[in-house]
Amino acid sequence: MTTALLKQSVLLARGTQTLGDLQSTSGKKGGKASSFFGASVAVHARSRFLSGAAVCRRVAVRDNANVASRRFGLSRATAECSSTQVATDDGEKAYEVADAEELLKEHGACGVGLIASLKNESTHKIIEQGLTALGCMEHRGGCSADNDSGDGAGLMTAVPWDLLDSWQQENGRGPLDRSATGVGMVFLPKQESDAEAAKQLVESVIKAEGHGLQVVGWRQVPVNESVVGPFARVTLPSIQQLVLSVPGLAPDDTERELYVLRKLIEKAVARAIAAEAAAGGTPAAEHALNDLYFCSLSSKTIVYKGMLRAAVVGTFYADLKNELFRSPFAIYHRRFSTNTTPKWLLAQPMRFLGHNGEINTLQGNLNWMVSREPTLTSPVWRGREADIFPVVNLAASDSANLDGVAELLLNSGRRPEEVLMMLVPEAYQNHPTLSAKYPEVVSFYEYYKSQMEAWDGPALLVFSNGRTVGASLDRNGLRPARYWRTNDDMLYVASEVGVLNMDEATIVSKGRLGPGMMISVDLHTGEVLSNTAIKRQVASAHPFKEWLDKESRQITPMAFAPEPALSPDEVLRRQNAYGYSSEDVVMVIESMAAQAIEPTFCMGDDTPLPVLSARPHLLFNYFKQRFAQVTNPAIDPLREGLVMSLEIALGRRDNILDVGAEHANVVRLASPVLNEAELQELMDDQQLAAARLPTFFDVSQGVDGALSRGLDALCAAADAAVDAGAQLLVLSDNADQLDATRPAIPALLAVGAVHHHLIRSGKRLQASIVVETAQCFSTHHFACLVGYGASAVCAYGALETCRQWRASEKTQKLMTFGKLPSVSMEQAQLNYRKAIEKGLMKILSKMGISLLSSYCGAQIFEIYGLGAQVVDRAFKGSVSRIGGLTLDELASEALTFWAKGFGTEGKGKLENAGFLQVRQGGEYHSNNPEMSKLLHKAVRQGEQTAYTAYQTHIATRPVNVLRDLLELSSGTRAPIPLDQVESAASIAKRFCTGGMSLGAISRECHEVIAIAMNRLGGKSNSGEGGEDPMRWVELEDVDAEGRSPTFPHLKGLRTGDKATSAIKQVASGRFGVTPTFLANADQVEIKVAQGAKPGEGGQLPGKKVSPYIAQLRNSKPGVPLISPPPHHDIYSIEDLAQLIFDLHQVNPAAKVSVKLVAEAGIGTVASGVAKANADIIQISGHDGGTGASPISSIKHAGGPWEMGLSETHQTLLANGLRDRVVLRVDGGIKCGNDVLVAAAMGADEFGFGSLAMIATGCIMARICHTNNCPVGVASQREELRARFPGVPADLVNFFVFVAEEVRVGLASLGMSSLDELVGHVDVLKARDVALAKTSSIDLSYLLTYPGLSELSSSARIAQEVHSNGPMLDDALLRNPSVIAAIEQGKVVQLATPIVNTDRSTCGRVSGAIAKRHGDSGFTGAIGITFKGSAGQSFGCFLAGGMNIRLIGEANDYVGKGMAGGQIVVVPSKAATFEAETATIIGNTCLYGATGGRLFVRGCAGERFAVRNSNAQAVLEGAGDHCCEYMTGGTVVALGKVGRNVAAGMTGGIGYFLDEDDTFSPKVNREIVAMQRVVSPGGQEQLKSLIQQHAELTGSAKAATILAEWDKYLPLFWQLVPPSEANSPEAKAPAAEEEPVAALAA
């Protein structure tokens, strides 16, 4: 680098302008992932596939000299400095928004912890303990494809002054002035010359900064490169420490000066890179200065981190083993990144935080922070605010950005605890204790919720600024956080217990952080602050309540209009003009007005994407909702809605660095769904000074350019209104008279355009946006408008439609005759609002977002079918990979609707567009009656000519899916004879059927599909709900008529048929998942998401829960069964890795598949799933799904499998992970051509769902959700099931036809097998086909050829099951006495130590028992006593006959899926802490248990006994959501529990001791009754369980209760769901049936 360029960059950095005067260098939008490692490195990943801990601890990997020398992707320094501003042509600053394409490349999770001396004693022991604890959480991290390059690990400590003084002495200098010295931990370019140039730049910035800053020296940090993995070594930086004299400043000012200095250096780096590139030198992306990165620059803390495995951090950094390295605290972090591209800078801890979790609202958080920059000012910066901008980095990870915002607030004078309360607030709104005892804390949160949108998502945050060290948990408690304190005044916090080997006698207290809780230590005073103390201290600093009472206003709900405002004819005209169809009115709006819930439908979405359709669509339909899968969990809006809120504030938002009454001057809305009166109230608010902006565009001079001009005028009007003082902009398409030449701008386009225009101009926070529109009527529409910046919506057209419906004679007659629920005009509109609000909660929850205020502007959508001109104008930063409509084309589509309001076409009635149901002349449906008839004829006749007719129908249909735009081309290859192509039988083995549950479909259909797939050698999928053991046996009793006494309801059987499903599904409900179910699986599928409703749970209506279904699911007949939206043991990628580990333990011979749904970013997620040790990844399209699902979910969530498969295949290949996993695809696959296209895109196996049902008799009546299927395919009604027409041969015929079609296709391509085709996307090309709407579809993403993996597809499929490596269970199973017990029914007693890395203990032993004896046939007994700290999933899937005792403590998931036996957990006898209040087992224990008993002397974490169906448990306390979704069993709690007890509990009984009368507000009474224990049966059951608990655990609490039984019995509450109300345990004796006395108030 030249001296001139250095000087230029320094001068630029010292100026007031920010980096934003240069164009941001984010990655190319839509570009494919590509490998920079080469095939040679990928070879290392294939020899043996082990899970995270096994991979990183046990596989030795040799170095590889052939890896490329330059990493791929966004560079470090460029990413660090990525600007939030760009320069406009006139020199004005334009603020830039975040790009979802970049954000979706990184997801992560991890294990974290802290160690702190309450005496503030700096010791080397703390460093040693930090390294030990870090190593014991290796299994929570991930490794790259080389199995040796860790995803990241590191420590944050105090600056090691003694070590640095030793270095000073070695260099002939005296000790450092510790109060006036800063130390930077710096990653420099690897080449020495580049590193020197970088250091020269840094020193130039320091010199220009002045203020007495002087470089003391650069210290080369001693490292051991031999322990770095091959991938990580490619980008290994030179690591040095910058020691800097910072004289004459107070400690806080020193930190600020160093913060400013780092920001100036970042800008100088970016300017130097850009200047050299502009001068024709090194391209920006390749510049060595990109590798300059400050891990830390502080006078208090330092960060040692890297792309390392946890176990080698101390070996790599020799300093950490040096006795002179001393600190009073250590924060440690082990990362699991779903993106495997090595990035040293993304290792953690960051500069203030160590973050375990995922920020779901990141894009919105970044955009709002960008918008906030013009307002940020504070006296502490002394006018230097411009030097510290940008605050956020639009290309960095969520953790890095959260850390960056926290740094700003800290250095602006906020306490660390206050910062985290602002950024990650707890769920205070439904917290009875908080509201009653600590109202000042509520006021704090109320004040800040309108100032700072929450950074929402699962998060355990450990933090330190050098004086305070602490930890905080997210509002939902979705990450584990355990803490303990010892008698030598040490505090420990960690993601797991057992990370340090400690004498139990030294531990004085144990606990956990619950949802929203925090703990901190003031190192200077030694004070440990509890959650309550922290919150009260922070909240008492200012009179927040006084400010709120004085300044804020609340819009209370107002009455709806009492009668229609328009005539029916005028309403009809406007409905036509604004794009309504009769389906929208009848099936959506009127249904919500009548029922107050969003309508449901079934059979998925088989209509074209809007951009492919010949019919006009509302703009909303081009947007697909994104959803959580794997890296973060969905939230349960039904059962855990207490953490959610739709509240939002309107008005100007000012400087977040300031605190004062004026910031409370906002209007608060309880809901974003407004009626006309509420909108008028806002218009009349004088302080808001609302401006109504009409949203119409003029087409009188033609369509070309009209919409663009209309948007220009609208944005100019918004500018003028804001400049004139308006704090509320109302964008309105309401007019007294509609003008044929002035159609309405699509409401979503108007909102997005104004929102982004105001962001770019720096005015966004000066005003809120509200929409008054007739175009919005569904939950998806509301979500889109809010997601792109609207704070509230008045859907006046939908409300008027509700009024017209209620006022109509037809409706009144139907109500009179009881055909419709009787509702008033007011109630109809209120019902509509309630339905929309419930739907919004569901949409937020599926992305794991709790707060509408955080969802607002977060743009959590993917776009299909809009071009760059539209996206850049109104939806900047959203993913839109296939291009599509221009503004003019969009204008034409809008005009098509508008014209209907002025012509004769729509005067009589609304058109039925047929978007939901097949209609003559309506939208095309691929599953149409003609297709079904042709398929039925083909499979029943078995004739090729009949199948050819079906094939022709599919080939000549209108363009329906993306693959219809593609065709296969052999290129230069000549066709080959058909007899040279692999057999149909071989091809058919790659076919699978979808996970359709027995319950959603009939027993007949389910079993026929399974038998057919077993005949073919393919695989059927059990779906959720278990499997009858009789299906695991081959049939030997089939008669000549094809009938069997074993399955008398089936026909067309053969001897040797087997009705088992090779793939056994584990869904979130865990219904029927027992050790025997798992042990008899060929494959186990974890259903993370499903195509028809990704991000949501499942529901089986009570009328479908027959006695047979209830038996299989361990539930009660007639009681609805709900599967939670999340798997409660999968809140992150490392949690998924643990579940995969569990399943591999129970059945080491079964491959584990993970089912995902296509969406942008799925490649990154799939990389994590591959690293989590899955054998198979399934990519499902949005068009799949059978049973009931909300209409908005069917239509507006998930993406095409073509996009998801392409991204997954390309990303796995680029990251060297492709050969670890088999890729399976499903979703609307109908024929051999679909199989060929999917194979070319990278699929190894192919799934068929709806087509398999149609082949067995389904006629697409589309009433699956009603239990009234006319042909018995999807009904549990006996008389309808008797009509089921299918036989196994029908489905066999279909798959043989498809396989033969594949053979013909392969022959025409000149290929002899599918192996030759898989991954060869180069055989695909765009078809010459004209679309009705646009010619701008971009298929390049689908046609990108990333090269081939090394293994063939068949070789991947044939690979052995991935191994967990040697575990404790393997040693147990080698024990001769255990073998004798299992094989001969002997009795054995053992004892063994256990540590936290011993995971899923007893799972494999239970699997061995279940495989041999089933769930209840084991007659032996195996008793094992473990001593120590058990790893995750202790006693998972425990089999009957196993009695295990743990002396010590355990982590999450104790007793997960246990089916029998007994688990006892007690603390060590040496323990001095109070056992009854200590947390000794983790979160989500007893999840999905189907039997057995659990006794715990101590407390459990959150979500105890979720979906327990038959286990009994006694414990001393638990966290939030205890007994959620329970369907059977018994739980006894002898101490305090958290909120939301018994939510969704439909079976079983709970007993809860309430000594201080605080239990009642914690109970969710939606289902359960709350009563005292009045029945003798209940009293006997309770006492018996407590007696057993006392005997087994020695519980002092149990002993006290038993000794004073008459005193304690009246203090117990009994929770009873309706299904148990008449049980002996719950029903009071006849003489005592006084409900008023028995029930709680």
PDB file of C-alpha atoms in Angstrom, residues 958-1060:
ATOM      1  CA  PRO A 958     -50.358 -24.749 -17.995  1.00  0.00           C
ATOM      2  CA  VAL A 959     -47.142 -23.574 -16.345  1.00  0.00           C
ATOM      3  CA  ASN A 960     -47.733 -24.400 -12.688  1.00  0.00           C
ATOM      4  CA  VAL A 961     -44.399 -24.723 -10.929  1.00  0.00           C
ATOM      5  CA  LEU A 962     -40.866 -23.506 -11.553  1.00  0.00           C
ATOM      6  CA  ARG A 963     -39.767 -26.808 -13.062  1.00  0.00           C
ATOM      7  CA  ASP A 964     -42.380 -26.290 -15.774  1.00  0.00           C
ATOM      8  CA  LEU A 965     -40.073 -23.536 -17.064  1.00  0.00           C
ATOM      9  CA  LEU A 966     -37.263 -26.058 -17.531  1.00  0.00           C
ATOM     10  CA  GLU A 967     -36.592 -28.946 -19.836  1.00  0.00           C
ATOM     11  CA  LEU A 968     -34.030 -31.691 -20.047  1.00  0.00           C
ATOM     12  CA  SER A 969     -31.393 -31.590 -22.755  1.00  0.00           C
ATOM     13  CA  SER A 970     -28.886 -34.290 -23.601  1.00  0.00           C
ATOM     14  CA  GLY A 971     -26.482 -31.782 -25.096  1.00  0.00           C
ATOM     15  CA  THR A 972     -23.799 -33.640 -27.006  1.00  0.00           C
ATOM     16  CA  ARG A 973     -24.656 -37.013 -25.482  1.00  0.00           C
ATOM     17  CA  ALA A 974     -26.344 -39.483 -27.795  1.00  0.00           C
ATOM     18  CA  PRO A 975     -29.365 -41.475 -26.537  1.00  0.00           C
ATOM     19  CA  ILE A 976     -28.731 -45.058 -25.479  1.00  0.00           C
ATOM     20  CA  PRO A 977     -30.901 -48.173 -25.729  1.00  0.00           C
ATOM     21  CA  LEU A 978     -33.400 -48.581 -22.913  1.00  0.00           C
ATOM     22  CA  ASP A 979     -32.013 -51.987 -21.988  1.00  0.00           C
ATOM     23  CA  GLN A 980     -28.754 -50.317 -20.968  1.00  0.00           C
ATOM     24  CA  VAL A 981     -30.503 -48.256 -18.294  1.00  0.00           C
ATOM     25  CA  GLU A 982     -30.779 -49.384 -14.684  1.00  0.00           C
ATOM     26  CA  SER A 983     -33.927 -51.289 -13.834  1.00  0.00           C
ATOM     27  CA  ALA A 984     -37.222 -49.844 -12.687  1.00  0.00           C
ATOM     28  CA  ALA A 985     -36.899 -51.928  -9.529  1.00  0.00           C
ATOM     29  CA  SER A 986     -33.599 -50.239  -8.720  1.00  0.00           C
ATOM     30  CA  ILE A 987     -35.009 -46.783  -9.378  1.00  0.00           C
ATOM     31  CA  ALA A 988     -38.138 -47.445  -7.308  1.00  0.00           C
ATOM     32  CA  LYS A 989     -36.019 -48.077  -4.227  1.00  0.00           C
ATOM     33  CA  ARG A 990     -35.330 -44.335  -4.181  1.00  0.00           C
ATOM     34  CA  PHE A 991     -39.055 -43.552  -3.844  1.00  0.00           C
ATOM     35  CA  CYS A 992     -40.645 -42.664  -0.523  1.00  0.00           C
ATOM     36  CA  THR A 993     -44.097 -41.586   0.536  1.00  0.00           C
ATOM     37  CA  GLY A 994     -44.828 -38.560   2.673  1.00  0.00           C
ATOM     38  CA  GLY A 995     -45.261 -38.458   6.424  1.00  0.00           C
ATOM     39  CA  MET A 996     -49.055 -38.807   6.514  1.00  0.00           C
ATOM     40  CA  SER A 997     -50.138 -39.704  10.014  1.00  0.00           C
ATOM     41  CA  LEU A 998     -52.466 -42.520  10.909  1.00  0.00           C
ATOM     42  CA  GLY A 999     -55.283 -40.377  12.201  1.00  0.00           C
ATOM     43  CA  ALA A1000     -55.085 -37.751   9.514  1.00  0.00           C
ATOM     44  CA  ILE A1001     -55.662 -40.587   7.037  1.00  0.00           C
ATOM     45  CA  SER A1002     -57.455 -43.842   7.633  1.00  0.00           C
ATOM     46  CA  ARG A1003     -55.898 -47.079   8.791  1.00  0.00           C
ATOM     47  CA  GLU A1004     -56.760 -48.671   5.467  1.00  0.00           C
ATOM     48  CA  CYS A1005     -55.001 -46.036   3.392  1.00  0.00           C
ATOM     49  CA  HIS A1006     -51.999 -45.894   5.723  1.00  0.00           C
ATOM     50  CA  GLU A1007     -51.454 -49.645   5.690  1.00  0.00           C
ATOM     51  CA  VAL A1008     -51.987 -50.048   1.936  1.00  0.00           C
ATOM     52  CA  ILE A1009     -49.336 -47.396   1.255  1.00  0.00           C
ATOM     53  CA  ALA A1010     -46.888 -49.120   3.612  1.00  0.00           C
ATOM     54  CA  ILE A1011     -47.454 -52.567   2.081  1.00  0.00           C
ATOM     55  CA  ALA A1012     -47.023 -51.220  -1.441  1.00  0.00           C
ATOM     56  CA  MET A1013     -43.757 -49.447  -0.591  1.00  0.00           C
ATOM     57  CA  ASN A1014     -42.398 -52.559   1.104  1.00  0.00           C
ATOM     58  CA  ARG A1015     -43.185 -54.614  -2.005  1.00  0.00           C
ATOM     59  CA  LEU A1016     -41.258 -52.095  -4.097  1.00  0.00           C
ATOM     60  CA  GLY A1017     -38.301 -51.848  -1.752  1.00  0.00           C
ATOM     61  CA  GLY A1018     -39.086 -48.160  -1.271  1.00  0.00           C
ATOM     62  CA  LYS A1019     -39.982 -46.522   2.009  1.00  0.00           C
ATOM     63  CA  SER A1020     -43.265 -45.395   3.485  1.00  0.00           C
ATOM     64  CA  ASN A1021     -43.410 -42.922   6.358  1.00  0.00           C
ATOM     65  CA  SER A1022     -45.401 -43.519   9.518  1.00  0.00           C
ATOM     66  CA  GLY A1023     -46.151 -39.847  10.046  1.00  0.00           C
ATOM     67  CA  GLU A1024     -46.837 -38.809  13.603  1.00  0.00           C
ATOM     68  CA  GLY A1025     -48.619 -41.145  15.959  1.00  0.00           C
ATOM     69  CA  GLY A1026     -46.695 -44.337  16.543  1.00  0.00           C
ATOM     70  CA  GLU A1027     -47.264 -47.710  14.899  1.00  0.00           C
ATOM     71  CA  ASP A1028     -49.129 -50.860  15.838  1.00  0.00           C
ATOM     72  CA  PRO A1029     -46.604 -53.672  16.562  1.00  0.00           C
ATOM     73  CA  MET A1030     -48.749 -56.090  14.541  1.00  0.00           C
ATOM     74  CA  ARG A1031     -47.522 -54.227  11.449  1.00  0.00           C
ATOM     75  CA  TRP A1032     -43.930 -55.334  12.064  1.00  0.00           C
ATOM     76  CA  VAL A1033     -44.635 -58.993  11.189  1.00  0.00           C
ATOM     77  CA  GLU A1034     -44.752 -60.505   7.708  1.00  0.00           C
ATOM     78  CA  LEU A1035     -48.151 -61.853   6.762  1.00  0.00           C
ATOM     79  CA  GLU A1036     -48.363 -65.624   6.521  1.00  0.00           C
ATOM     80  CA  ASP A1037     -52.156 -65.998   6.619  1.00  0.00           C
ATOM     81  CA  VAL A1038     -53.249 -64.507   3.268  1.00  0.00           C
ATOM     82  CA  ASP A1039     -55.875 -66.508   1.431  1.00  0.00           C
ATOM     83  CA  ALA A1040     -56.440 -66.898  -2.283  1.00  0.00           C
ATOM     84  CA  GLU A1041     -58.745 -63.859  -2.312  1.00  0.00           C
ATOM     85  CA  GLY A1042     -55.984 -61.636  -0.985  1.00  0.00           C
ATOM     86  CA  ARG A1043     -57.509 -61.394   2.487  1.00  0.00           C
ATOM     87  CA  SER A1044     -55.860 -61.858   5.880  1.00  0.00           C
ATOM     88  CA  PRO A1045     -57.411 -62.336   9.336  1.00  0.00           C
ATOM     89  CA  THR A1046     -54.610 -60.138  10.652  1.00  0.00           C
ATOM     90  CA  PHE A1047     -55.791 -57.236   8.503  1.00  0.00           C
ATOM     91  CA  PRO A1048     -59.420 -58.113   7.729  1.00  0.00           C
ATOM     92  CA  HIS A1049     -60.155 -54.578   6.529  1.00  0.00           C
ATOM     93  CA  LEU A1050     -57.645 -54.817   3.643  1.00  0.00           C
ATOM     94  CA  LYS A1051     -57.821 -56.527   0.296  1.00  0.00           C
ATOM     95  CA  GLY A1052     -55.303 -57.358  -2.415  1.00  0.00           C
ATOM     96  CA  LEU A1053     -52.783 -58.766   0.046  1.00  0.00           C
ATOM     97  CA  ARG A1054     -50.013 -61.288  -0.624  1.00  0.00           C
ATOM     98  CA  THR A1055     -48.118 -63.702   1.539  1.00  0.00           C
ATOM     99  CA  GLY A1056     -44.979 -62.010   2.825  1.00  0.00           C
ATOM    100  CA  ASP A1057     -46.531 -58.526   2.834  1.00  0.00           C
ATOM    101  CA  LYS A1058     -45.482 -56.307   5.696  1.00  0.00           C
ATOM    102  CA  ALA A1059     -47.409 -53.209   6.771  1.00  0.00           C
ATOM    103  CA  THR A1060     -44.639 -51.500   8.677  1.00  0.00           C
TER     104      THR A1060
END
